[in-house]
Short mmCIF file of C-alpha atoms in Angstrom, two decimals:
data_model
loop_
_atom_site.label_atom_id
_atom_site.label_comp_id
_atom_site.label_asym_id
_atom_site.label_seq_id
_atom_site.Cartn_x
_atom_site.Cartn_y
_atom_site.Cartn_z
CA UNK A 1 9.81 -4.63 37.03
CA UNK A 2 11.02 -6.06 33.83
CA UNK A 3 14.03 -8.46 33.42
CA UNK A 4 16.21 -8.04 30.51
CA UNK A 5 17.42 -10.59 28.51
CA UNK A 6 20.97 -11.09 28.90
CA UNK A 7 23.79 -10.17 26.03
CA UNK A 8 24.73 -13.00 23.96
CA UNK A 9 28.03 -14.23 23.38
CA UNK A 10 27.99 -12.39 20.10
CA UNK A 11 26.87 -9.34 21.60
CA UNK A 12 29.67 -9.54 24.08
CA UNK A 13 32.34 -10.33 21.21
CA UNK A 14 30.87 -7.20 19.23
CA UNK A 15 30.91 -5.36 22.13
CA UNK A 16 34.84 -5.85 23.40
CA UNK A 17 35.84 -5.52 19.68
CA UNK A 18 34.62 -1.89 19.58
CA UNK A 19 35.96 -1.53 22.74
CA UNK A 20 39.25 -1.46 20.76
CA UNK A 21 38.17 0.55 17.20
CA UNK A 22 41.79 0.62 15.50
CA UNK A 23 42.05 -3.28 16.55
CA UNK A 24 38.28 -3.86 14.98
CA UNK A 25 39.20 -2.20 11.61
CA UNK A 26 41.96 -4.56 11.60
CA UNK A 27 40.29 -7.74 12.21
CA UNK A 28 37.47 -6.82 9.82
CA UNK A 29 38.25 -9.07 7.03
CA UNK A 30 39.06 -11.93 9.39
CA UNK A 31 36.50 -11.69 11.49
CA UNK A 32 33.65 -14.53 11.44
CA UNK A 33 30.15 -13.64 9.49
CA UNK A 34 28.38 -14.72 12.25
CA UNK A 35 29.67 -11.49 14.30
CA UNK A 36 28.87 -8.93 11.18
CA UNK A 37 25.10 -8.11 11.84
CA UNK A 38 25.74 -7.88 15.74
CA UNK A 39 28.73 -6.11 15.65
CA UNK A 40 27.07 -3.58 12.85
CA UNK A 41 24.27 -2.96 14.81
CA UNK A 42 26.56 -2.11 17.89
CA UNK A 43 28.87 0.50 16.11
CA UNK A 44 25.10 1.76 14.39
CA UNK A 45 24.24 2.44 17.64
CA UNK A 46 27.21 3.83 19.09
CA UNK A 47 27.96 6.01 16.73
CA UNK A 48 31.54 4.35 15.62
CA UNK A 49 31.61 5.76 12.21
CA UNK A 50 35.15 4.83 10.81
CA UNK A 51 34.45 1.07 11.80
CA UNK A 52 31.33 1.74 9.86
CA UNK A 53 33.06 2.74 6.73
CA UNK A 54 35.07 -0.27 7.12
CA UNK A 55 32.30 -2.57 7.59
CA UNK A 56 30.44 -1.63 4.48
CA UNK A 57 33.50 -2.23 2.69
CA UNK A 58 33.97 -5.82 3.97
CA UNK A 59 30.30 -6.94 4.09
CA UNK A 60 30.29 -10.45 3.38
CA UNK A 61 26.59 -10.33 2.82
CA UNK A 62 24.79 -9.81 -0.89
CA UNK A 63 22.08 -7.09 1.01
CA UNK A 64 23.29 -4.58 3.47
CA UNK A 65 19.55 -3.96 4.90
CA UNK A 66 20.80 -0.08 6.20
CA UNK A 67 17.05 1.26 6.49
CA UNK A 68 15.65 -1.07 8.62
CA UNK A 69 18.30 -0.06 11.18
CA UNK A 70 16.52 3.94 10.85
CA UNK A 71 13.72 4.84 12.47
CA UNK A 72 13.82 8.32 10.74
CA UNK A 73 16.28 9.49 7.98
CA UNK A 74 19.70 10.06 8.89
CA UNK A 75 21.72 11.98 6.57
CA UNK A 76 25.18 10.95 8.78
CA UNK A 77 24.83 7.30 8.81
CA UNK A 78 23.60 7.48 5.42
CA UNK A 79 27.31 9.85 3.92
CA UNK A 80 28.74 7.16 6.18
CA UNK A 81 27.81 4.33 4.35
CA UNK A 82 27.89 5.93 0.82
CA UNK A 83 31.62 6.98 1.76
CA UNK A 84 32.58 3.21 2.85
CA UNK A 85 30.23 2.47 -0.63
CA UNK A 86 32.75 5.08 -2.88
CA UNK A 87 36.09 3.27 -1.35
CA UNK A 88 35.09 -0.20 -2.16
CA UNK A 89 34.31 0.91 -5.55
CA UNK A 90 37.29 2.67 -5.55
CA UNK A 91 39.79 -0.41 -4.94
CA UNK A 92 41.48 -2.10 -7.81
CA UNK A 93 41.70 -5.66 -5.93
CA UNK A 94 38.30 -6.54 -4.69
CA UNK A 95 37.96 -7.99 -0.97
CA UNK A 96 38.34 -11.35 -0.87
CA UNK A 97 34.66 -11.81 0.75
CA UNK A 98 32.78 -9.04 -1.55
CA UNK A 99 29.12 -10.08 -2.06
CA UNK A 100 27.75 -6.99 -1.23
CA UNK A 101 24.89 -5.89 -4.25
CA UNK A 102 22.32 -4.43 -2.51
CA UNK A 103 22.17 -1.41 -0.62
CA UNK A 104 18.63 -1.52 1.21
CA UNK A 105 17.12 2.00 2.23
CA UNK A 106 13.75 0.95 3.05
CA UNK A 107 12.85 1.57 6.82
CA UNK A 108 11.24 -2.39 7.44
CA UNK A 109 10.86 -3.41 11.10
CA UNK A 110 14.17 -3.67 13.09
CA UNK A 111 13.81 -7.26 14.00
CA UNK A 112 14.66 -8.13 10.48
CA UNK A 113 18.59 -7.95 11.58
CA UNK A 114 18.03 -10.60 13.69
CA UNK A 115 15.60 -12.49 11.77
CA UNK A 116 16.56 -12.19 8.10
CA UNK A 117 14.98 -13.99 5.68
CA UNK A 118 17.03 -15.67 2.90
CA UNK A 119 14.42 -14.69 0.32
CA UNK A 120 15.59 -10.89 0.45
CA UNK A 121 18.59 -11.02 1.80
CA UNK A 122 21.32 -13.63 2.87
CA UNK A 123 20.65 -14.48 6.45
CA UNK A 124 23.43 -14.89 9.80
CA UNK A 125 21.07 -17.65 10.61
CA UNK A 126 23.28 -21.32 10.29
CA UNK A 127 21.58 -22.05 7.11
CA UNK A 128 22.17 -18.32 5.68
CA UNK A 129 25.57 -19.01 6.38
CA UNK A 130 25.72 -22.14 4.56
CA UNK A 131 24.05 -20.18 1.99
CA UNK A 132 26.88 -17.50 2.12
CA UNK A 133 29.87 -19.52 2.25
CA UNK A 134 28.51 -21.65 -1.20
CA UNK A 135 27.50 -18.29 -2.96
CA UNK A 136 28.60 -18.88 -6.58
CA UNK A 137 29.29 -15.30 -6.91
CA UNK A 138 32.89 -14.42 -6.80
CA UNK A 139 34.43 -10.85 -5.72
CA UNK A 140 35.26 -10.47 -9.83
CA UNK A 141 32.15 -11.24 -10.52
CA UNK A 142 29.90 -9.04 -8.17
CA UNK A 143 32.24 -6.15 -8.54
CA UNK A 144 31.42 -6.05 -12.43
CA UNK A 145 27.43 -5.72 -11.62
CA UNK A 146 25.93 -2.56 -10.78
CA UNK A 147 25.07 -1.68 -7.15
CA UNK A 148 21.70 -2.28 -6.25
CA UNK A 149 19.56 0.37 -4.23
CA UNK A 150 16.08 0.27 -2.47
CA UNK A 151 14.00 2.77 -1.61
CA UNK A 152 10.62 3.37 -1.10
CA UNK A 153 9.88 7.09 -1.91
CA UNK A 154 7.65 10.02 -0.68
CA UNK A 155 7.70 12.86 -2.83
CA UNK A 156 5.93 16.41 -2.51
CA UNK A 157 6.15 19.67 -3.84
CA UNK A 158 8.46 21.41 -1.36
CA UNK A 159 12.47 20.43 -1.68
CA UNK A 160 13.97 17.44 -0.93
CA UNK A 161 15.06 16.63 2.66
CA UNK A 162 18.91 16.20 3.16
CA UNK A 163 19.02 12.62 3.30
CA UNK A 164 17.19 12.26 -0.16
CA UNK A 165 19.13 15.16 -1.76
CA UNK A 166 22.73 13.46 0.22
CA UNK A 167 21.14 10.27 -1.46
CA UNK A 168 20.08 11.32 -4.95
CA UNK A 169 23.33 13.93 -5.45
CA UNK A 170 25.63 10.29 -4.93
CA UNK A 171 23.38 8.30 -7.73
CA UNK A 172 23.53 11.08 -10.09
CA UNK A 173 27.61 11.25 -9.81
CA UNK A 174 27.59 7.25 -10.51
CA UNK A 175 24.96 6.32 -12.64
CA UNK A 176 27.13 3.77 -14.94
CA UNK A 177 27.62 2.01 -11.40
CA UNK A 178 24.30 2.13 -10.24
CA UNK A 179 20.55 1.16 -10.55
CA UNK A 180 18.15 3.21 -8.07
CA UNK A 181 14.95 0.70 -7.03
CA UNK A 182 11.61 2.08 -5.39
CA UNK A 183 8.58 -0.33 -5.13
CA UNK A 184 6.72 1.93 -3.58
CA UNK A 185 6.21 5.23 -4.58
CA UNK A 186 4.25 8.25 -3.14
CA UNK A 187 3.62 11.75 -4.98
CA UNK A 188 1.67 14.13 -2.75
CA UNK A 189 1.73 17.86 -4.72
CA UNK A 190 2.07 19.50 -8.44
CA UNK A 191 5.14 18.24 -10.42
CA UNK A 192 8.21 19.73 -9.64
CA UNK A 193 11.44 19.59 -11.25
CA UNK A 194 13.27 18.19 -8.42
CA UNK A 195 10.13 15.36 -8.65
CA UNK A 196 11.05 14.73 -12.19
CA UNK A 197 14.47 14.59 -11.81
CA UNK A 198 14.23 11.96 -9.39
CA UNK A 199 11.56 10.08 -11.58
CA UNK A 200 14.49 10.05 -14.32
CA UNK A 201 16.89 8.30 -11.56
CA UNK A 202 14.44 5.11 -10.83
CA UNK A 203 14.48 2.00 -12.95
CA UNK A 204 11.24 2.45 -13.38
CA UNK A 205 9.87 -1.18 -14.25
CA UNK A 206 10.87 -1.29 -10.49
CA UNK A 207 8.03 0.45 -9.46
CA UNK A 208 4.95 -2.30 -8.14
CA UNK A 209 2.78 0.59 -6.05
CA UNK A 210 2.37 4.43 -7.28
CA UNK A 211 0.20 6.32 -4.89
CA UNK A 212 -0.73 10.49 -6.00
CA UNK A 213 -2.48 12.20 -3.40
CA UNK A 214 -3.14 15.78 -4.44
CA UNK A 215 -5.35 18.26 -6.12
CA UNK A 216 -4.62 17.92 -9.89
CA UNK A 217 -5.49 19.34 -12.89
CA UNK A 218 -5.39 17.44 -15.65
CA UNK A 219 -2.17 18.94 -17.29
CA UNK A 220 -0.19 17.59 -13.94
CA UNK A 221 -1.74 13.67 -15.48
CA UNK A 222 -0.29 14.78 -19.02
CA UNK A 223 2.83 15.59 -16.93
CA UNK A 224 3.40 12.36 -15.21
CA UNK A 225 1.81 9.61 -18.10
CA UNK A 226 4.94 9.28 -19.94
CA UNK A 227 6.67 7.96 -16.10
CA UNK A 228 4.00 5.79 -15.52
CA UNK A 229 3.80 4.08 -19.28
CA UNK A 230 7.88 2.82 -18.23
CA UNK A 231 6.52 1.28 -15.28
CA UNK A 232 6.40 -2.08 -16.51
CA UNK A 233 5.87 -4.12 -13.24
CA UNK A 234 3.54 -1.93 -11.43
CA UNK A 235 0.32 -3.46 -9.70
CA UNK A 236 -1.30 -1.07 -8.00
CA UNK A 237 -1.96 2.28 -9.10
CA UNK A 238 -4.15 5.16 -7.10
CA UNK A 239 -4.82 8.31 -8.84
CA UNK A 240 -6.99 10.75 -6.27
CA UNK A 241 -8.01 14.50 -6.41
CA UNK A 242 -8.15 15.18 -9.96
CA UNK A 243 -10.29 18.79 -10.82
CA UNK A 244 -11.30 19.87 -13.90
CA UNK A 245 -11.06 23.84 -14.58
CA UNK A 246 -14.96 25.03 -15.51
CA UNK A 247 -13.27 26.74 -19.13
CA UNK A 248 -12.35 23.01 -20.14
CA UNK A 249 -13.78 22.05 -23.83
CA UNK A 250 -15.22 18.26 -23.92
CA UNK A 251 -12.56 17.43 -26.44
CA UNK A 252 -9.64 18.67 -24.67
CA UNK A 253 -10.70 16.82 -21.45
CA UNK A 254 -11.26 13.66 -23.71
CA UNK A 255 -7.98 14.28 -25.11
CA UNK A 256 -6.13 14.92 -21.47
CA UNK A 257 -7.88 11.91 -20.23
CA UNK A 258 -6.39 9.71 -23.39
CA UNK A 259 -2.79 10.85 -22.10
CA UNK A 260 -3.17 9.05 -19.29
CA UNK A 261 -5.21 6.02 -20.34
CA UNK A 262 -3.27 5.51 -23.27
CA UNK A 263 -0.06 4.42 -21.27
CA UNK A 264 -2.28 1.38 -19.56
CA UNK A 265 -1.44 -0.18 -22.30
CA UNK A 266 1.84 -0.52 -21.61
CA UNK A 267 0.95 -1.68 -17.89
CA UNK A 268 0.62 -5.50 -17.94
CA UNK A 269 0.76 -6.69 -14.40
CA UNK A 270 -2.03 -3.93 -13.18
CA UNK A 271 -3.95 -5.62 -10.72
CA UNK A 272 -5.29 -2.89 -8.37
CA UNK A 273 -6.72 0.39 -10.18
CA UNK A 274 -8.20 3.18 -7.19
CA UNK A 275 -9.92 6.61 -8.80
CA UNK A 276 -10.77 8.77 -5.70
CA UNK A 277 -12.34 12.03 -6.37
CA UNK A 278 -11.59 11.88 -9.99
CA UNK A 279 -13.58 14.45 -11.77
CA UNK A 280 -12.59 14.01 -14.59
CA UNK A 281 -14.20 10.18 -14.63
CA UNK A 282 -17.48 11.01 -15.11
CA UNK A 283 -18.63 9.99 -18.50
CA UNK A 284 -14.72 8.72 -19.62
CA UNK A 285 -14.89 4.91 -17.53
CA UNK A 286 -14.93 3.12 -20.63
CA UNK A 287 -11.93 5.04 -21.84
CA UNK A 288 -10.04 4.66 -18.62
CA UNK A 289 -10.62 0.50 -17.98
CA UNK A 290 -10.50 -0.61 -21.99
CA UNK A 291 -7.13 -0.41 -22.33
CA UNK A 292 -6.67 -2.06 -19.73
CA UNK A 293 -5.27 -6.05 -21.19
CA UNK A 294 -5.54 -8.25 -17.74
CA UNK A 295 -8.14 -8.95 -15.51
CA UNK A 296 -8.24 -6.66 -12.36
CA UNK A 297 -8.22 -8.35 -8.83
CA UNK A 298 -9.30 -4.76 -7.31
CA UNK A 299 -11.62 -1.81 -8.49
CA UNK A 300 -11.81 1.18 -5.88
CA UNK A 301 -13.96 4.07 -7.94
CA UNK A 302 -14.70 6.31 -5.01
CA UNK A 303 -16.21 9.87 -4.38
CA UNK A 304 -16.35 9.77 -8.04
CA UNK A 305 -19.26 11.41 -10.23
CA UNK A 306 -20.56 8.63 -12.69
CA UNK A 307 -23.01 8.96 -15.85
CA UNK A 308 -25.87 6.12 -16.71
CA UNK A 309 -22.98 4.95 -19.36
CA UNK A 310 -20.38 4.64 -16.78
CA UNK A 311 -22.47 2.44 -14.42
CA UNK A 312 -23.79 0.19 -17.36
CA UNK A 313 -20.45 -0.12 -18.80
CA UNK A 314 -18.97 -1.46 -15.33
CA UNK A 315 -21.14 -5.11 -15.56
CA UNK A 316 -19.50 -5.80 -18.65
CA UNK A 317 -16.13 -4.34 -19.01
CA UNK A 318 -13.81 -7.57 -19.72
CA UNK A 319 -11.61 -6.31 -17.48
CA UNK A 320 -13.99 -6.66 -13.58
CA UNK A 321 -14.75 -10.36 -14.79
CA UNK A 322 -12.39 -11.92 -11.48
CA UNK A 323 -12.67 -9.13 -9.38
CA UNK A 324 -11.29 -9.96 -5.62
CA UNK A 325 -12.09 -6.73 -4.04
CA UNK A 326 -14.48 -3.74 -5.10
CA UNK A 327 -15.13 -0.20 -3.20
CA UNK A 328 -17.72 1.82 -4.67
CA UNK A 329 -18.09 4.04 -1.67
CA UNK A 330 -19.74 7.71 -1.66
CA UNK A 331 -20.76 6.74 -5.59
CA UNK A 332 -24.42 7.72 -5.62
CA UNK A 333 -26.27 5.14 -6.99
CA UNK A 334 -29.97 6.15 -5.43
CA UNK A 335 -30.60 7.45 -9.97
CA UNK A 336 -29.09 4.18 -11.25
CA UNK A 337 -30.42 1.18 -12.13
CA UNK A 338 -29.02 -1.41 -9.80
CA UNK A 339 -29.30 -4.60 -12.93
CA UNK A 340 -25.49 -3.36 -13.62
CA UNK A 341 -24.52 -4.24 -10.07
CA UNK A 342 -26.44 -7.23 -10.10
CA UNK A 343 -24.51 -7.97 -12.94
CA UNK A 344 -21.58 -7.66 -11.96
CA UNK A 345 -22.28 -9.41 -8.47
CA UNK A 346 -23.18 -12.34 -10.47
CA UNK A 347 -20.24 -12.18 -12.74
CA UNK A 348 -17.35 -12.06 -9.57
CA UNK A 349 -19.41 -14.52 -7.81
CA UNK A 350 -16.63 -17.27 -7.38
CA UNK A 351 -13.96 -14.55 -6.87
CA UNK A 352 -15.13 -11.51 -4.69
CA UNK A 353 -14.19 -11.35 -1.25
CA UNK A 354 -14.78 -7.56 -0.30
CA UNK A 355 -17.71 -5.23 -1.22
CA UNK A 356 -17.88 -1.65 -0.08
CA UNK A 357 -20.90 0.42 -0.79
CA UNK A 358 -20.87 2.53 2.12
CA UNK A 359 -22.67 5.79 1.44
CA UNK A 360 -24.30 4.79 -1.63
CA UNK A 361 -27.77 6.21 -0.39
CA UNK A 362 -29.20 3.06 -2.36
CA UNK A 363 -33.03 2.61 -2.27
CA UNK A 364 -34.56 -0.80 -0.29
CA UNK A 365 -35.54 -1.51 -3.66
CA UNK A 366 -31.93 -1.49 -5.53
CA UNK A 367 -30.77 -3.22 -2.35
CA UNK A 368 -33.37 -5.68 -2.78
CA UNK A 369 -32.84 -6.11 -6.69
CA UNK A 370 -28.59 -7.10 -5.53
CA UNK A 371 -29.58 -9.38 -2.84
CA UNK A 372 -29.70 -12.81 -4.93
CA UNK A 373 -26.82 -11.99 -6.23
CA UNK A 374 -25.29 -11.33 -3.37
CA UNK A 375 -26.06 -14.19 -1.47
CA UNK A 376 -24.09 -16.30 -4.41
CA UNK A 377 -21.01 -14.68 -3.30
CA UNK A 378 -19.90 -17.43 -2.21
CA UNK A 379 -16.02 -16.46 -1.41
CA UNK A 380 -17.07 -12.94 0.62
CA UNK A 381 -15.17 -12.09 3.28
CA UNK A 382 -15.68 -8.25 4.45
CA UNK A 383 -19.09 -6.44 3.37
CA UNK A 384 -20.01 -2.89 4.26
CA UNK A 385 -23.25 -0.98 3.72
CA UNK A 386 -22.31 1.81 6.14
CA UNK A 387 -24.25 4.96 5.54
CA UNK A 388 -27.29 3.69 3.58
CA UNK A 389 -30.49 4.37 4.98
CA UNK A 390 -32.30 0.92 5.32
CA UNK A 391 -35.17 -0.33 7.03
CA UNK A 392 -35.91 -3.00 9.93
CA UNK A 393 -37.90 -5.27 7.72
CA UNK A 394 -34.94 -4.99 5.16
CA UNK A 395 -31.91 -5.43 6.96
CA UNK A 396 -33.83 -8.54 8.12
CA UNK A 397 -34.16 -9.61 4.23
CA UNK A 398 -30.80 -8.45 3.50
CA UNK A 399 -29.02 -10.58 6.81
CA UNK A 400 -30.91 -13.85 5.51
CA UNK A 401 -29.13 -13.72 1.88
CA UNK A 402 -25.91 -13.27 3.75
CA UNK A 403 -26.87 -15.93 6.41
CA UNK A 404 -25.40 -18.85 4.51
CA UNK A 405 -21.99 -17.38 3.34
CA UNK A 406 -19.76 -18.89 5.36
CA UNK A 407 -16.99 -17.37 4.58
CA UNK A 408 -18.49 -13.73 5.96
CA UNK A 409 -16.05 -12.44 8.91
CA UNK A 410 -16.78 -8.53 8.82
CA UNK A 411 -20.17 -7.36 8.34
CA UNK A 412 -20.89 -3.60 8.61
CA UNK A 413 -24.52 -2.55 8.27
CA UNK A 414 -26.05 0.72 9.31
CA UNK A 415 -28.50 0.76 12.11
CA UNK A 416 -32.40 0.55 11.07
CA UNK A 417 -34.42 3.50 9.95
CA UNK A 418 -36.61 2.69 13.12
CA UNK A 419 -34.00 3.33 15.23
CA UNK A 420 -34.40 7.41 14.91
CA UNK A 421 -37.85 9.73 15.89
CA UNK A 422 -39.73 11.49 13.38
CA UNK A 423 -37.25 14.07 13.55
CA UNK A 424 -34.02 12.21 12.78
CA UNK A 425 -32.84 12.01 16.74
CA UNK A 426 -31.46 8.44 17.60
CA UNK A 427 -32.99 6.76 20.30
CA UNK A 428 -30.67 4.88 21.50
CA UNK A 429 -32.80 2.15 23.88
CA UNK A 430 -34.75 1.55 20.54
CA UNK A 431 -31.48 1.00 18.29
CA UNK A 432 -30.39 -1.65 20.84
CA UNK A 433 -33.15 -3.86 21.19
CA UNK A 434 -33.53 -4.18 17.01
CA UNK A 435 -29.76 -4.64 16.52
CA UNK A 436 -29.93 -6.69 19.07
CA UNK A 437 -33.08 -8.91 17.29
CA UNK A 438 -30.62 -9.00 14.30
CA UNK A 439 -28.21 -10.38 15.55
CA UNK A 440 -29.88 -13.22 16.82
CA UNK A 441 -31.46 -13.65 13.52
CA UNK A 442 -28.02 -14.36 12.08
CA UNK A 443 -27.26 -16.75 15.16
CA UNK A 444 -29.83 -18.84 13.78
CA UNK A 445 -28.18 -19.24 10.29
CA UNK A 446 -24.12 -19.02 11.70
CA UNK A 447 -21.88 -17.33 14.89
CA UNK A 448 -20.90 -13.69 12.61
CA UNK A 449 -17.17 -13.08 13.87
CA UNK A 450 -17.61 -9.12 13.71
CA UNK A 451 -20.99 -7.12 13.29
CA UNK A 452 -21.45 -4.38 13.91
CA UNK A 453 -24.36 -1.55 13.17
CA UNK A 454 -23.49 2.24 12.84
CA UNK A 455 -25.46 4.87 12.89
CA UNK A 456 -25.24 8.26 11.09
CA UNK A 457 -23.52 10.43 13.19
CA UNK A 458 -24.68 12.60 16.51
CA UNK A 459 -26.10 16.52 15.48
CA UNK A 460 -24.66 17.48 18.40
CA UNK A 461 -21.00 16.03 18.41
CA UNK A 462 -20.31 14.02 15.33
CA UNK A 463 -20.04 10.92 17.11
CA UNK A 464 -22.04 7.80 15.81
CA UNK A 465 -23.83 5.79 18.13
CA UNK A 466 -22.03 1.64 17.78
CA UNK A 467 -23.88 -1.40 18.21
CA UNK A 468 -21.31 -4.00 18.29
CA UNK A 469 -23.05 -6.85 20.99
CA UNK A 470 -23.70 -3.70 22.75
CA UNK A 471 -24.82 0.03 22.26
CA UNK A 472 -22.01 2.56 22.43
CA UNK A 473 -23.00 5.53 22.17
CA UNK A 474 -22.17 9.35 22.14
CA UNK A 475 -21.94 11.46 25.41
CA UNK A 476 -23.27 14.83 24.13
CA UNK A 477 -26.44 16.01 26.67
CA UNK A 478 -29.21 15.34 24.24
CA UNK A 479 -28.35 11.68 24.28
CA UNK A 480 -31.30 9.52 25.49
#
């Protein structure tokens, strides 16, 4: 049986002040800062709307951190503060304590009332307060600079929910107070107008992360471009599911593509780039990355049809000199010369920490060509060659190159070739006692933190068979 912490004394304050609501409106402006996040999250919680309203209005905070108090949208709460929001703004003489800037919509973890940090927002912690009471900032001043809101935003084709339209209707109404923020931004579906309306509400060199998950044609990229090329700050950019109707001519798919590309210009602190299922890629890399000014710290080109100019373009683009991270998975390279990759592996030597080419269906002779270069990586961290069908005698070559980088945490290999019967059937005994000898190969060299060895999956029931210091495997009836 659990024991519950007791209530604080500033629980207990908050607490017999709601108790009372018309004497807690009173005492608002009065009341010490130290009792504003407690009592807040009390009247939250209990539903005490009018000594909401009135809270809002004497915040003597610069953030009001609203989202992290929701674990779901909710419109009331939400009119509730916008209406305490609309009277402040209304008032001719500011509150003597007004500090308030920032409205903060983003749902972060709950604990953050009680731990704030002083970087984002002022704290109730003694040295917040400090922090607080010295504010430069005067009510005359704040009041005079536009009102501050975060959110981080999921849009998709269907209409917005209540709390977004509630949200979005208010902005609109009181843009000359205003400045909408979203650092993280999610599209899922076709462009919309109620999707471009709201893309004319951001500040949009707010914007650090753009995610678009859904099945494009390349008119919805034309559609979007122009948004993206105001999106001054943004570092990470994913661009998935992009089709490319059979009746398109080369030069209008060239010329769709430059629509797109042509706005990277514009896109200066671009660190992370991530293509997934991009049709349209094939043969166009070297018109997607050139215009591309600063180095990138991650490449993710996955699922992604490449041509012989693509791959030899990719070891010396300018722009994958300091790569940190790259994910080629599902690209098939089993056609392509692997010198590129070697390349390149020898380029980001002193800078790559993660390397993905799961389901690559490389050759043990392309793996073998890499493998010098790839023990050079000195800095590597995570490396996965899930889904590539290598043999015992390999792996063995291919664990001694990685033996020495010390650095290595999370190695993912597949199981050896030897480990299934002539017709493809695991045998799971087998599997254990060679992932089991490699293993103790690399004990020889260093203790590996996680290894593991996967095979491809069960026939019978899609699971894979796991050797991780152990054999897991499936429980269908033909296992072994």
């Amino acid at each position: 049986m659990s024991i519950q912490s007791p209530p604080t004394l500033l629980e207990l304050a908050g607490r017999s002040l709601l108790s009372d609501k018309s004497r807690a409106v009173l005492d608002l402006e009065d009341l010490p800062i130290e009792l504003f996040p407690p009592l807040f999250v009390e009247a939250f919680s209990g539903g005490h709307t009018e000594v909401l309203k009135k809270m809002v209005q004497a915040w003597p905070f610069t953030c009001l951190p609203l989202g992290a108090l929701m674990r779901q949208p909710q419109p009331e709460m939400l009119r509730v503060a916008l209406d305490g929001l609309d009277m402040l703004l209304a008032q001719q003489d500011c509150p003597r304590r007004w500090k308030l800037q920032v409205l903060d919509l983003r749902m972060v973890a709950r604990n953050f009332w009680r731990t704030w940090s002083g970087a984002v927002v002022d704290a109730c912690s003694q040295e917040g307060i400090k922090k607080n009471r010295t504010l430069k900032l005067g009510p005359a001043i704040a009041a005079k600079l536009p009102l501050k809101i975060f959110i981080d935003l999921c849009l998709t084709e269907g209409p917005l929910d209540e709390f977004l339209s509630l949200l979005f209707l208010w902005v609109t109404q009181r843009r000359d107070r205003l400045h909408l923020y979203c650092n993280r931004l999610k599209i899922f579906g076709k462009p919309t107008s109620h999707t471009m309306n709201v893309l004319r509400l951001l500040q949009l060199d707010s914007v650090q992360k753009v995610e678009v998950h859904c099945t494009w044609v390349p008119s919805t990229l034309v559609a979007y471009a122009p948004f993206l090329g105001q999106m001054r700050n943004l570092r990470k950019l994913l661009v998935s599911e992009v089709c490319m109707p059979a009746h398109t001519s080369p030069e209008e798919q060239e010329w769709l593509l430059s629509q797109l590309t042509s706005q990277f210009r514009r896109m200066d602190c671009l660190r992370k780039l991530c293509m997934d299922a991009v049709l349209l890629l094939e043969g166009h890399l070297e018109q997607v990355l050139r215009h591309l000014k600063t180095p990138l710290e991650t490449l993710s080109i996955t699922k992604c049809p490449l041509s012989d100019s693509d791959w030899n373009y990719l070891s010396r683009c300018p722009i994958t000199s300091q790569l940190r991270q790259l994910d080629l998975r599902y690209i098939k390279l089993t056609n392509f010369s692997p010198e590129p990759l070697k390349i390149l592996l020898e380029t980001v030597a002193a800078t790559l920490y993660r390397l993905d080419l799961e389901a690559c269906e490389m050759t043990e002779s392309q793996l073998q060509a890499i493998l010098p270069a790839l023990s050079r990586c000195s800095q590597l961290r995570t490396l996965c060659f899930f889904r590539n069908g290598i043999s015992m005698s390999v792996l063995r070559d291919l664990l001694c190159h990685t033996a020495r980088l010390s650095q290595l945490s999370i190695e993912l290999y597949p199981a050896p070739l030897e480990s299934y019967d002539a017709q493809g059937a695991i045998h799971p005994g087998r599997c254990s006692q060679l992932c089991a000898e490699l293993t103790e190969l690399l004990k020889d060299f260093r203790q590996p933190q996680v290894l593991i060895f996967y095979t491809l999956p069960c026939p019978q029931c899609g699971y894979m068979f796991i050797y991780n210091r152990g054999l897991n495997h499936c429980f269908c009836p033909t296992a072994a």
